[in-house]
XYZ file of C-alpha atoms in Angstrom:
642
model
C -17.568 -23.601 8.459
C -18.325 -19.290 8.272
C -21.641 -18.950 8.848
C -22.889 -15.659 7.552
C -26.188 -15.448 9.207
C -27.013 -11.852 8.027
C -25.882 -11.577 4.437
C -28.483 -13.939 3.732
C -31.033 -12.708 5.566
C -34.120 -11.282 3.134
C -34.891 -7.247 3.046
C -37.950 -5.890 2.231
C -37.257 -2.701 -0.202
C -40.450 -0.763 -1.086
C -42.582 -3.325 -2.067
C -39.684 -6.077 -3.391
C -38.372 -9.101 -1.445
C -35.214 -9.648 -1.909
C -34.080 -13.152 -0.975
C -30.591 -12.052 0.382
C -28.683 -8.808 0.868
C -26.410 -9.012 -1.602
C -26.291 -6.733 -4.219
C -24.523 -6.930 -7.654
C -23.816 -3.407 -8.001
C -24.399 -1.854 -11.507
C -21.273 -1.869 -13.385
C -20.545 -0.178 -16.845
C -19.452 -3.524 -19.073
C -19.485 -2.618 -21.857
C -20.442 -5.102 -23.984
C -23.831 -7.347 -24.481
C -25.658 -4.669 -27.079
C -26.508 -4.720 -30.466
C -26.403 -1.939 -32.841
C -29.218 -0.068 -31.631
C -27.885 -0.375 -28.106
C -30.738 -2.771 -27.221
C -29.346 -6.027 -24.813
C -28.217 -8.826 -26.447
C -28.190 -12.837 -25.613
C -23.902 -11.990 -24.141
C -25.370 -9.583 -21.535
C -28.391 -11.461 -20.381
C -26.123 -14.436 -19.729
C -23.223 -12.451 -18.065
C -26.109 -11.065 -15.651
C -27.851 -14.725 -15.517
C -24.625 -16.329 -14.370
C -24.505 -13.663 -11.337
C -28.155 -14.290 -10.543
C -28.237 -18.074 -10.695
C -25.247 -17.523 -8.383
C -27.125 -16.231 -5.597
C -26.916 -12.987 -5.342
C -30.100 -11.235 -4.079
C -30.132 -8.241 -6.737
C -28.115 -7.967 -10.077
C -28.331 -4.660 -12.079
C -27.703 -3.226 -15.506
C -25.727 -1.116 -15.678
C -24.883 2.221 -17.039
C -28.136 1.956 -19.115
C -28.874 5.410 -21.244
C -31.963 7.372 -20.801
C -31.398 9.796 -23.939
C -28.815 9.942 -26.765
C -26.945 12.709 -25.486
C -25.977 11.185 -22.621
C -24.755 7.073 -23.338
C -21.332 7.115 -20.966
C -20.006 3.815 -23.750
C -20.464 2.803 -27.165
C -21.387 -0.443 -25.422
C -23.809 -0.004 -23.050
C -27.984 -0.042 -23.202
C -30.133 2.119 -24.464
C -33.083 3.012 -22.928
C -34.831 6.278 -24.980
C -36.865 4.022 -27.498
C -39.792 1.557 -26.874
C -37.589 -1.187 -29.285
C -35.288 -1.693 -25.886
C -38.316 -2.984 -24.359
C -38.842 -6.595 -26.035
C -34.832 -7.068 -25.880
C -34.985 -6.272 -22.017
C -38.107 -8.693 -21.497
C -36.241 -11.575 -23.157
C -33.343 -10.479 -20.393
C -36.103 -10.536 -17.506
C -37.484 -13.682 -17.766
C -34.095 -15.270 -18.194
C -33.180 -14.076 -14.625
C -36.980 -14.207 -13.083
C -36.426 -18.049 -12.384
C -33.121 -17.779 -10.816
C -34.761 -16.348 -7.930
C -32.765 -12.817 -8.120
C -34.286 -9.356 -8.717
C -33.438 -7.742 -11.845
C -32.743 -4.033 -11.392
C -31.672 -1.563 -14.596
C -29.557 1.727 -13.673
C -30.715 4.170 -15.182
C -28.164 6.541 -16.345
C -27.254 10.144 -18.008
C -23.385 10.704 -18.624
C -23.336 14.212 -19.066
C -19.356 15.669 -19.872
C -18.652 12.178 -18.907
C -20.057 10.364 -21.974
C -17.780 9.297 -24.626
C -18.843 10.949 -27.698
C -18.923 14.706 -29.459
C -22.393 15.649 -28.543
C -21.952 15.962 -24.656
C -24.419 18.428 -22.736
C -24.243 19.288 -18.868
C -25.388 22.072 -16.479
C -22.539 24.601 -17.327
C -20.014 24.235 -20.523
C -17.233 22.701 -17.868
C -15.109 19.816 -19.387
C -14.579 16.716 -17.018
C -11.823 16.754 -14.970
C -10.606 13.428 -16.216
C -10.742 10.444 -18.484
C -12.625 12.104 -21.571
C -12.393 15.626 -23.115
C -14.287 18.173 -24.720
C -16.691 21.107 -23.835
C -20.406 19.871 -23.190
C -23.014 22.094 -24.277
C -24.949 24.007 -21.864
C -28.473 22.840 -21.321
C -31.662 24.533 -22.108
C -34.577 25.093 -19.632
C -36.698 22.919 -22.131
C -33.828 20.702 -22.522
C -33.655 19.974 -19.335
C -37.639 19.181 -19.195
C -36.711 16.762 -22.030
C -34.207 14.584 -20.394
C -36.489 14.997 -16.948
C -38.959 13.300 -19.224
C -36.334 11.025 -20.681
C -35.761 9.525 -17.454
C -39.252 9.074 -16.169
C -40.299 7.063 -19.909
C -36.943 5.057 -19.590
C -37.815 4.166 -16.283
C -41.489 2.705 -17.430
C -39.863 1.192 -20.393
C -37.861 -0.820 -17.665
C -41.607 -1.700 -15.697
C -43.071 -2.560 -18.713
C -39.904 -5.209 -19.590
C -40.355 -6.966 -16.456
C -37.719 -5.238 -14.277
C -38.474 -5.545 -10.763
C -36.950 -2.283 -9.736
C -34.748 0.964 -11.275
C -31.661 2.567 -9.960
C -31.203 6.185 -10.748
C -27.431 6.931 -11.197
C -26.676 10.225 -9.348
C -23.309 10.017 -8.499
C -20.109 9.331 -9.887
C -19.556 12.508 -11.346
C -22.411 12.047 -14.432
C -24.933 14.403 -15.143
C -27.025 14.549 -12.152
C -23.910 15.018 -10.214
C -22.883 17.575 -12.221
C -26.175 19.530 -10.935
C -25.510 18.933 -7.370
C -22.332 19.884 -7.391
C -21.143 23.294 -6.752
C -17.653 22.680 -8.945
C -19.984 21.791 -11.989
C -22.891 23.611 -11.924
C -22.373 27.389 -12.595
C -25.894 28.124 -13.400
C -27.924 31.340 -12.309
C -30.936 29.898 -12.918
C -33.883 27.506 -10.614
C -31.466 24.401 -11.428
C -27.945 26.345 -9.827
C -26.724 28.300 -7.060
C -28.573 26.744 -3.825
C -28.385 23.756 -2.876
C -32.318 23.775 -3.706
C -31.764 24.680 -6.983
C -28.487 22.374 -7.035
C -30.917 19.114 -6.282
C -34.111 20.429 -8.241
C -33.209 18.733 -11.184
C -32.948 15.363 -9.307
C -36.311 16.148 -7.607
C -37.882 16.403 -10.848
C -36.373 13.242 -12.123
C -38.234 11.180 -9.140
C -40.636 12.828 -9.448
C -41.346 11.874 -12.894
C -40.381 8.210 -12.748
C -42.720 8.110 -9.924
C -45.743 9.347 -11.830
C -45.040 6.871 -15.132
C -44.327 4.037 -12.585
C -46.681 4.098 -9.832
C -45.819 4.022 -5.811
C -44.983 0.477 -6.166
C -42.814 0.169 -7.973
C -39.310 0.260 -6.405
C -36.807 3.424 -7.159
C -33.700 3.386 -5.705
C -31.108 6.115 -6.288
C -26.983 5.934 -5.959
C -25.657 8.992 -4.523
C -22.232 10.013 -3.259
C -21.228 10.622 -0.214
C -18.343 12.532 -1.304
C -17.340 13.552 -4.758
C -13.440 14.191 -2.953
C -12.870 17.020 -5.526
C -12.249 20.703 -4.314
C -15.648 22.576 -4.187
C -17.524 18.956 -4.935
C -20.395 17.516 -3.355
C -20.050 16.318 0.274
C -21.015 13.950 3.253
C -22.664 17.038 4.506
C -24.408 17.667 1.289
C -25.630 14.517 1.344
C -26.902 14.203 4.668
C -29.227 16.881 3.409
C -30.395 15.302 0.682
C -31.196 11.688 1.717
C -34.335 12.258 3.889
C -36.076 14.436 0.924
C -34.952 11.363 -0.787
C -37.103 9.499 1.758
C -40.041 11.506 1.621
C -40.018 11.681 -2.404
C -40.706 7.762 -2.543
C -37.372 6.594 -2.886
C -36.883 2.812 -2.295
C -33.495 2.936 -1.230
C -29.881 4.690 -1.149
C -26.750 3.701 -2.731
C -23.582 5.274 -0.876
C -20.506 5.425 -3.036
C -18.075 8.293 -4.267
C -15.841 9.913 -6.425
C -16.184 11.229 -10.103
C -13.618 11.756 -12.735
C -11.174 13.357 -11.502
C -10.942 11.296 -8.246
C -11.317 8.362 -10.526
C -9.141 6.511 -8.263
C -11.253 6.682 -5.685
C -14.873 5.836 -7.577
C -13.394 2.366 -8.980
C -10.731 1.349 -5.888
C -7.672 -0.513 -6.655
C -5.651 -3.274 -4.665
C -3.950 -0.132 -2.671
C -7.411 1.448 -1.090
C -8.436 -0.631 2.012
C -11.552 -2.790 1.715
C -14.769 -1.296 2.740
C -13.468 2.588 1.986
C -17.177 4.274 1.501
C -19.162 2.150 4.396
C -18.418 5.655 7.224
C -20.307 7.242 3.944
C -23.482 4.804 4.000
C -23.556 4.689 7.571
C -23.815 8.297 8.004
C -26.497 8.410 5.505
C -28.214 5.326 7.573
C -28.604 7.614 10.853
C -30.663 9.993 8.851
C -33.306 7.486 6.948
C -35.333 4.568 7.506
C -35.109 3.052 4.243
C -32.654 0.750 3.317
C -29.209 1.463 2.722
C -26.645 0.207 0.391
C -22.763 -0.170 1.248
C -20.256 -0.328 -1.326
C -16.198 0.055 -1.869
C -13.823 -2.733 -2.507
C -16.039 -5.214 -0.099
C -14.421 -8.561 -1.416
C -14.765 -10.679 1.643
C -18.459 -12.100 2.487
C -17.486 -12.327 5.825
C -16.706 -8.500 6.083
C -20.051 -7.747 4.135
C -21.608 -10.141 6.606
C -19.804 -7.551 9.521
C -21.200 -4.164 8.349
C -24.338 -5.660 7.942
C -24.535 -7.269 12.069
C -22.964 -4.364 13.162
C -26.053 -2.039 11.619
C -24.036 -0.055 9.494
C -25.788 -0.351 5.972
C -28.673 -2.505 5.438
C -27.207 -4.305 1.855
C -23.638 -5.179 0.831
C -23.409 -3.819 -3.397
C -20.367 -6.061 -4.643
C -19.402 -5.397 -8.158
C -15.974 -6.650 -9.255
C -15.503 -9.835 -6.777
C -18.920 -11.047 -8.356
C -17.791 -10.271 -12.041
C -14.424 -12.328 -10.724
C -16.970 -15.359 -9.057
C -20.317 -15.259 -10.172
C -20.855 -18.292 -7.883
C -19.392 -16.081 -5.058
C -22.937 -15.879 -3.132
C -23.272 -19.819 -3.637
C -19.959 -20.371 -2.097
C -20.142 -18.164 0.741
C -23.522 -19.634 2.016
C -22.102 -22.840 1.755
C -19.109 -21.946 4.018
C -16.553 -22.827 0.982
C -15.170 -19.585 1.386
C -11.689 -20.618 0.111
C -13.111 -21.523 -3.758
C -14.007 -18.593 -4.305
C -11.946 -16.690 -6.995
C -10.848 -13.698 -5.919
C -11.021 -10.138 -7.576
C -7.445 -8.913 -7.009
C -8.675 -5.168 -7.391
C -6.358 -4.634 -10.105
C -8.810 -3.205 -12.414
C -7.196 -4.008 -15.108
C -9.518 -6.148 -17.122
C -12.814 -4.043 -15.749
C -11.845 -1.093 -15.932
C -8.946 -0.424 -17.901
C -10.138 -2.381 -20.753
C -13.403 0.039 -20.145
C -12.136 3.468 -20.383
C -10.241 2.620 -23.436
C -13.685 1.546 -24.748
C -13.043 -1.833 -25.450
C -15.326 -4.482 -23.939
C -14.990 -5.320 -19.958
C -13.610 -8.435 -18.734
C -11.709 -9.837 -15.764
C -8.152 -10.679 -15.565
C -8.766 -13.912 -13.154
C -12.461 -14.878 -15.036
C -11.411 -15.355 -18.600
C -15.167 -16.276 -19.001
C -16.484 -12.716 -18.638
C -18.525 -11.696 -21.693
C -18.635 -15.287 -23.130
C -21.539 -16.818 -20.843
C -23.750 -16.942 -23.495
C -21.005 -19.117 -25.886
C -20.323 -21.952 -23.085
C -21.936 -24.723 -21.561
C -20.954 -25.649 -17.875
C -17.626 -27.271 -17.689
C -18.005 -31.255 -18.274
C -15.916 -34.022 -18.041
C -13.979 -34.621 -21.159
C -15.104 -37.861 -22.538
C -11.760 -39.565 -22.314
C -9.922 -38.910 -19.119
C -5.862 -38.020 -20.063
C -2.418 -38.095 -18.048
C -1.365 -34.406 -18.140
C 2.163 -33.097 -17.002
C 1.833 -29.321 -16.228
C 5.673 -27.811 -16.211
C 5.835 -24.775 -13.697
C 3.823 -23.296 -11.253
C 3.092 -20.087 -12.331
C -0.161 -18.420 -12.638
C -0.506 -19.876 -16.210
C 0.911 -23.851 -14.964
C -1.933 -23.377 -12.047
C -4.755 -22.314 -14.044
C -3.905 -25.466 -16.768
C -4.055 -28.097 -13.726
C -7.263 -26.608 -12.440
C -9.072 -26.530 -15.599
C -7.297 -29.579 -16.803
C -8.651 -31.324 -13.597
C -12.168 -29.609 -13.645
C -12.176 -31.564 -17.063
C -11.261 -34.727 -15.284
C -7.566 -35.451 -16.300
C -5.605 -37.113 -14.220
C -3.361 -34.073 -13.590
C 0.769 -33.715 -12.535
C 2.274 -30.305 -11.558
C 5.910 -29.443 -11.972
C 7.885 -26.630 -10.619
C 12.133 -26.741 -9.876
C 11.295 -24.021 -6.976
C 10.279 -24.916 -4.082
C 6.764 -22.346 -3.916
C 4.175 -21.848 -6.460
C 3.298 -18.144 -8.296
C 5.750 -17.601 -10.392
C 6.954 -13.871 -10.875
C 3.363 -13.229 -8.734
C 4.797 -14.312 -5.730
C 7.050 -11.451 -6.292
C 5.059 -8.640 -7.411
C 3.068 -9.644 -4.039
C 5.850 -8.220 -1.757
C 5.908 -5.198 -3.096
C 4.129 -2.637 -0.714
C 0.659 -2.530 -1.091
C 0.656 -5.277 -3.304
C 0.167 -8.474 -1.625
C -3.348 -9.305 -2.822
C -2.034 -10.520 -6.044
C -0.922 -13.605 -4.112
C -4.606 -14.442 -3.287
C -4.884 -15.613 -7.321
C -2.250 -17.976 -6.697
C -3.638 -19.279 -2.758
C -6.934 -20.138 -4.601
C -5.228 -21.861 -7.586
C -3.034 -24.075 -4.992
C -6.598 -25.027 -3.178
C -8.220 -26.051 -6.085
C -5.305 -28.095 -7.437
C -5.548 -29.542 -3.355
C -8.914 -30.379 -3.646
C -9.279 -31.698 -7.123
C -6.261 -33.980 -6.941
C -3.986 -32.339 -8.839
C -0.373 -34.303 -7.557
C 1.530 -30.767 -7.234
C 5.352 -31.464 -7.103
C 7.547 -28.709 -6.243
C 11.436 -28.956 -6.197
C 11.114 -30.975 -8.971
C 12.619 -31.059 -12.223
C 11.761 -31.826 -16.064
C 14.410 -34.611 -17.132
C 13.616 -37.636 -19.353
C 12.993 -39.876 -15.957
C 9.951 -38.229 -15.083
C 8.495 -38.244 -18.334
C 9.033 -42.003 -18.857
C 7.796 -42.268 -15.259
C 4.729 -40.269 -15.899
C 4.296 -41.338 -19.388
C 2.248 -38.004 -19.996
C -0.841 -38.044 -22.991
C -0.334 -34.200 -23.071
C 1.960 -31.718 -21.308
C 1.480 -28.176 -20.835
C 4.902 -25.800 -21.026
C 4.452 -22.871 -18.411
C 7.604 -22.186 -17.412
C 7.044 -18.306 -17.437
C 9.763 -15.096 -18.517
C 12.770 -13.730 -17.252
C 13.373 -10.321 -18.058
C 15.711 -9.614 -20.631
C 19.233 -7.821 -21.267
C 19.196 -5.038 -23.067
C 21.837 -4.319 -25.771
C 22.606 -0.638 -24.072
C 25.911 0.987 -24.398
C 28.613 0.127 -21.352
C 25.962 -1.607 -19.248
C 27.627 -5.141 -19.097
C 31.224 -3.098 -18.251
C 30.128 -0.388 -15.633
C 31.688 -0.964 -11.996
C 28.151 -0.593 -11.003
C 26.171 -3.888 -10.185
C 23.575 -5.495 -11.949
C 20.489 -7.225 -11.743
C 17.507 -7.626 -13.004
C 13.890 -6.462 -11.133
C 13.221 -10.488 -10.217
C 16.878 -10.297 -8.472
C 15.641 -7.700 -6.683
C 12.024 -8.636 -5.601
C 13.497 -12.337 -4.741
C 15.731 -10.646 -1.821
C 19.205 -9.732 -3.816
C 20.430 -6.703 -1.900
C 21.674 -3.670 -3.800
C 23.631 -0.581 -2.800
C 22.339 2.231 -1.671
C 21.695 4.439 -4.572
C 20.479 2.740 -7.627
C 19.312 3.228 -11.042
C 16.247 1.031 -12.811
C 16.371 1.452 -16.424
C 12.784 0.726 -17.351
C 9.541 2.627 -16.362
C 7.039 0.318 -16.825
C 5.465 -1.655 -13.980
C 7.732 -3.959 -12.943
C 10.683 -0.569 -12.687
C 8.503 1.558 -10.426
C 7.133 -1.519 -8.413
C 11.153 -2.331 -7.916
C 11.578 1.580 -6.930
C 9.005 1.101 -4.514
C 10.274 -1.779 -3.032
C 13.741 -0.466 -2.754
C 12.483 3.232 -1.676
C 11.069 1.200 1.510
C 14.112 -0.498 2.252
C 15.767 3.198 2.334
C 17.136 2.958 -1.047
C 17.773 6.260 -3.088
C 16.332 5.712 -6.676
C 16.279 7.069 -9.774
C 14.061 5.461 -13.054
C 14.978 5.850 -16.170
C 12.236 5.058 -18.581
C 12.962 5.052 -22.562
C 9.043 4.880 -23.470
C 6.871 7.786 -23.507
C 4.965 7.022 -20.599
C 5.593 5.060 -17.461
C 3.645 1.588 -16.374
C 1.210 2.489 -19.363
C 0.061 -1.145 -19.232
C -1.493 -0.685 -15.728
C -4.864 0.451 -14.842
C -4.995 4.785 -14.407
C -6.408 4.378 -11.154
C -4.097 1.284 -10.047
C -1.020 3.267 -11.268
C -2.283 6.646 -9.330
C -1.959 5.356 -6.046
C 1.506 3.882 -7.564
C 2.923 7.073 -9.048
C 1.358 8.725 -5.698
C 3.473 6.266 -3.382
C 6.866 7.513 -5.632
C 6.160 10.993 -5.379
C 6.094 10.995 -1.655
C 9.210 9.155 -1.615
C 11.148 11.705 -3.852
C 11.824 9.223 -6.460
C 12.953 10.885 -9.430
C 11.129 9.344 -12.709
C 12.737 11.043 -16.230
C 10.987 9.940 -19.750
C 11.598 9.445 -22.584
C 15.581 9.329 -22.285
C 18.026 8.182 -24.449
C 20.701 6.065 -23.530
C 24.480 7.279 -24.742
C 26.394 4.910 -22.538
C 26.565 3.881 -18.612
C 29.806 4.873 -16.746
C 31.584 3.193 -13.475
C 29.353 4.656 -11.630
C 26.447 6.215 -13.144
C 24.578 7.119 -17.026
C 24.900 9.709 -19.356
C 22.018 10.264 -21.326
C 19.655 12.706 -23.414
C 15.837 13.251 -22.349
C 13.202 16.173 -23.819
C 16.310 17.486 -26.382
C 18.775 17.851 -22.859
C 21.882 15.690 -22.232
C 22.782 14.343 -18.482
C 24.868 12.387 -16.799
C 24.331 11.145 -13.330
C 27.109 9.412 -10.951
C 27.897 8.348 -7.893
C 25.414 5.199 -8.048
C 26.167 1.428 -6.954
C 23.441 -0.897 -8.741
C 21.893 -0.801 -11.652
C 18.387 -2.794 -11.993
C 17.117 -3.882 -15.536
C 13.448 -3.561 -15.553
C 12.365 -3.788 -19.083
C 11.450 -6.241 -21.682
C 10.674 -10.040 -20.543
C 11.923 -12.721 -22.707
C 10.242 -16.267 -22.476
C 11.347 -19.584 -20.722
C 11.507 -22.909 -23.093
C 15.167 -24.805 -22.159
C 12.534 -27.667 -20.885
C 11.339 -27.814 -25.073
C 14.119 -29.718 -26.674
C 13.405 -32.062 -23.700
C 10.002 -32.729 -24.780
C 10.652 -33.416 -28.567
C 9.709 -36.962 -29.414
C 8.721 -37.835 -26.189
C 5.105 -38.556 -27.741
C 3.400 -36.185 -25.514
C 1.479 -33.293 -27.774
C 3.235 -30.471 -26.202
C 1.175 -26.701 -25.668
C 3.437 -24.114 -24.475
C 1.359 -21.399 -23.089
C 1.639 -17.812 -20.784
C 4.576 -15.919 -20.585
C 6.697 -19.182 -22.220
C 4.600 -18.588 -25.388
C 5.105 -15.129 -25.475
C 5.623 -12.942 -22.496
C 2.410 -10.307 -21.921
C 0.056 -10.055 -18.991
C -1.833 -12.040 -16.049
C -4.876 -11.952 -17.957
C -3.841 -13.488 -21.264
C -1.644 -16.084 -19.032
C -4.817 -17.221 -17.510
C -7.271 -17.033 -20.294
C -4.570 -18.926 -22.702
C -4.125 -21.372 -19.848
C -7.785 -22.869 -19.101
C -8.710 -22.203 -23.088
C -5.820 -24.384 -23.576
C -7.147 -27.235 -21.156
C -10.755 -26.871 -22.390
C -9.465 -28.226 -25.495
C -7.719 -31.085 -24.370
């Protein structure tokens, strides 16, 4: 068993115990308010679940100080005393659980999402939103120096055991440190005195309204890795006035918009990318320090923290992916743990096109407050799971959570499904670690998994199933395209390729979405010369912006030439003719073509299992082919109801 003997090892922050040093960092969710932005039942129970999984600290995130400046339709308000009962309720649901409830408080600046948007200098963000912010007024300024200080007593008064001040990231605070933002000839611009006096004010003034007690911790960045942007340097400077202002601790991340890829990490940035950051800070203060970036592993967290680089471990996305995550890795049951896959598709995606968070391998994010814990059904069943998918393995676990007797089909000879070949694509393999903890859990709650193995009429009489769940997953689809199925040129299709079928050495992919420039990366390594061909407007639109990034980034460097939106007039022996941006073109001299576009689903096993007596569910990708996230959701929604 991993024993992680410093993780869970109290700290002492201002005047706060915290019983471990695990931090659930402050995450914009977007969800869990009602219509005067005041917290709702949905986000006290999202945060509950996280605290009565052990985690030392769990914040609120995002939360607004004043109007002008709420990042998300969705997230808290804190500029009225009416947020103040609504927060209490949200207190003393997590007070028992042992964890200390922290609110972040928060100021979007250009960042926020809406029309009124104010800021330092009249500079739009470099990413993710648009529009000109106004320029603030010396008394506007004093205002939302105010605003912070009164939002941060609302927080005391609600029972919050400490505040975070959000001063990185790129929002408005940011925006006054740093040099590429802040234009201003006036005390709040120009030196990097005047850069952080707007800061200085705001502790200053949550100080006074909250007393020295009461715990203030701020996030900063290290780096904002933007040209002219605030720096390690920068904030080397700025951490020990930090210090002597009062402030509890310091929260090292990075990145704003416009290095958006770097703020919210995907599956292609290694794990633990900003701890140099809070260990340089750590050599300059005596306070506590918080480390943060893609730390997924307890046992790493456990690492930085023996090896006296940061004092606390801020986890965000693995704990929104296992609330029970702290639970589990105390207990040494390291391998239940569901695993965030850093895909950031469900988080963050879902986020920035202001819809409400969620998780693509937790289908219970957001809907804590609507579920008891999982019992056992009340009649135990005989269910027949067909195909060992992500979908097929999610059914048998919940299914046997539920306490079916459970049976897993699959005619290969490995579990995952198309995952196990997205995860040899470069950069890619953590979307196997889904499908390793699915195949655990269907070890260790019984689930009789039986690969090589197929559907006939045999096995069902054998089995003599009370329910069985169809998962038998997509195969991508032919495409009606002029001289395709005549060319000289091979063909396959991307799962050909991922599974190991060697093509020539220049090809074509006709589809930009994912799965074509995943298959252009894959062949680009193996010293392939591609080109992708993409008939939609925009390439792997369905992916996250900052997952796709490092993606696009990886093609780029390999000199793979990506043309959208083209039309199609016919393929030749060797090569394409077609029309793209009002301009014909024909390219030749090419050996493969791949087929990388739509999916169409698997049922041949459904004639099978009419009138076999079995009620029959067909769910993921063999209902209708779309993403992970709906495979998984549909998949343990569709063994709850068993």
């Amino acid at each position: 068993m991993t024993i992680l003997n410093h993780l869970f090892q109290p700290i002492q922050i201002s005047g706060m115990t915290a019983r471990n040093r695990l931090m659930m960092s402050a995450m914009s969710i977007n969800f869990g308010v009602d219509e005067h932005n005041h917290v709702t039942d949905q986000l006290t129970a999202y945060l509950a679940a996280r605290a009565w999984g052990g985690a030392g600290m769990v914040l609120v995130g995002g939360a607004g100080v004043h109007p002008t400046g709420l990042e998300l339709p969705g997230l808290p308000a804190l500029w009225e005393d009416g947020c103040i009962l609504p927060m209490k309720k949200m207190a003393d649901a997590i007070r028992p659980s042992g964890a200390r409830l922290g609110i972040q408080l928060m100021h979007g600046g250009r960042q926020s999402y809406h029309d009124r948007k104010v800021a330092p200098s009249p500079i739009p963000a470099l990413a993710v939103v648009k529009g000109i912010p106004k320029e603030l007024t010396l008394e506007e300024i004093a205002e939302l120096v105010a605003a912070f200080g009164d939002a941060a007593r609302r927080c005391q008064e609600a029972g919050a055991d400490f505040v975070e001040i959000h001063a990185a990231h790129g929002y408005l605070i940011n925006q006054f440190l740093a040099p590429n933002s802040n234009h201003r000839q006036d005390p709040y611009g120009g030196s990097f005195e005047n850069r952080i006096r707007f800061l200085m004010e705001v502790v200053a003034d949550i100080k006074a309204k909250t007393g020295d007690d009461f715990p203030v911790g701020l996030r900063i960045n290290g780096e904002d890795y933007i040209d002219n942007g605030w720096t390690l340097a920068d904030a080397l400077r700025l951490a020990p006035l930090l210090e002597k202002k009062g402030a509890a601790y310091l929260h090292v991340s990075a990145g704003i918009y416009g290095s958006t890829q770097l703020t919210i990490p995907s599956m292609y940035v290694p794990h633990g990318c900003f701890i140099h950051l809070a260990e340089a800070v750590k050599k300059v203060v005596s306070i506590p320090v918080v480390g943060v970036g893609r730390i997924k592993s307890p046992e790493m967290a456990d690492q930085f923290i023996r090896e006296g680089r940061v004092d606390v471990i801020a986890m965000g996305r693995s704990l929104i992916a296992d609330p029970l995550l702290p639970q589990k890795a105390r207990a040494g049951d390291l391998k239940t743990i569901r695993p965030c896959l850093g895909c950031c598709l469900g988080c963050i995606h879902a986020v920035l096109a202001l819809e409400p968070g969620g998780c693509v391998v937790n289908p219970d994010v957001g809907r804590e407050y609507l579920m008891a814990s999982d019992e056992k059904a009340s009649v135990a069943k005989k269910i027949l799971v067909v195909g060992a998918g992500p979908a097929g393995l999610a059914a048998a676990r919940m299914a046997a959570v539920q306490g079916h007797q459970v049976t897993l089909v699959d005619a290969k000879g490995q579990a995952g499904g198309l995952m196990r070949l997205a995860a040899r694509v470069p950069g890619r393999g953590e979307a196997m670690d889904i499908i390793t903890f699915f195949i655990h859990e269907a070890e260790r709650l019984g689930v009789a998994m039986r690969l090589n193995t197929l559907l006939n009429a045999k096995l069902l009489d054998d089995l003599k199933p009370d329910a069985v769940i169809l998962a038998t997953g997509s195969l991508p689809d032919m495409p009606l395209v002029k001289g395709l199925f005549t060319t000289k040129m091979e063909l396959c299709t991307v799962t050909e390729v991922l599974d190991g079928k060697i093509t020539g050495d220049r090809v074509l992919i006709l589809g930009g979405g994912q799965a074509g420039l995943m298959a252009a990366d894959f062949l680009t390594e193996k010293g392939r010369e591609v080109v992708v061909l993409n008939r939609k407007r925009h390439f792997a639109e369905e992916m996250s912006s900052n997952d796709r990034f490092y993606l696009r980034e990886r093609l780029n460097q390999k000199k793979v030439r990506l043309i959208k939106p083209v039309s199609i007039k016919t393929f030749a022996d060797d090569g394409v003719e077609f029309s793209a941006d009002g301009k014909s073109e024909t390219l030749t001299g090419f050996d493969t073509v791949v087929v990388a576009e739509a999916m169409t689903a698997v049922r041949d096993a459904k004639p099978l299992l009419d009138g076999c007596g079995a009620k029959v569910y067909v769910i993921g990708d063999a209902n209708t082919p779309r993403n992970l996230m709906l495979a998984i959701s549909e998949a343990e929604e569709t063994a709850r109801s068993l």
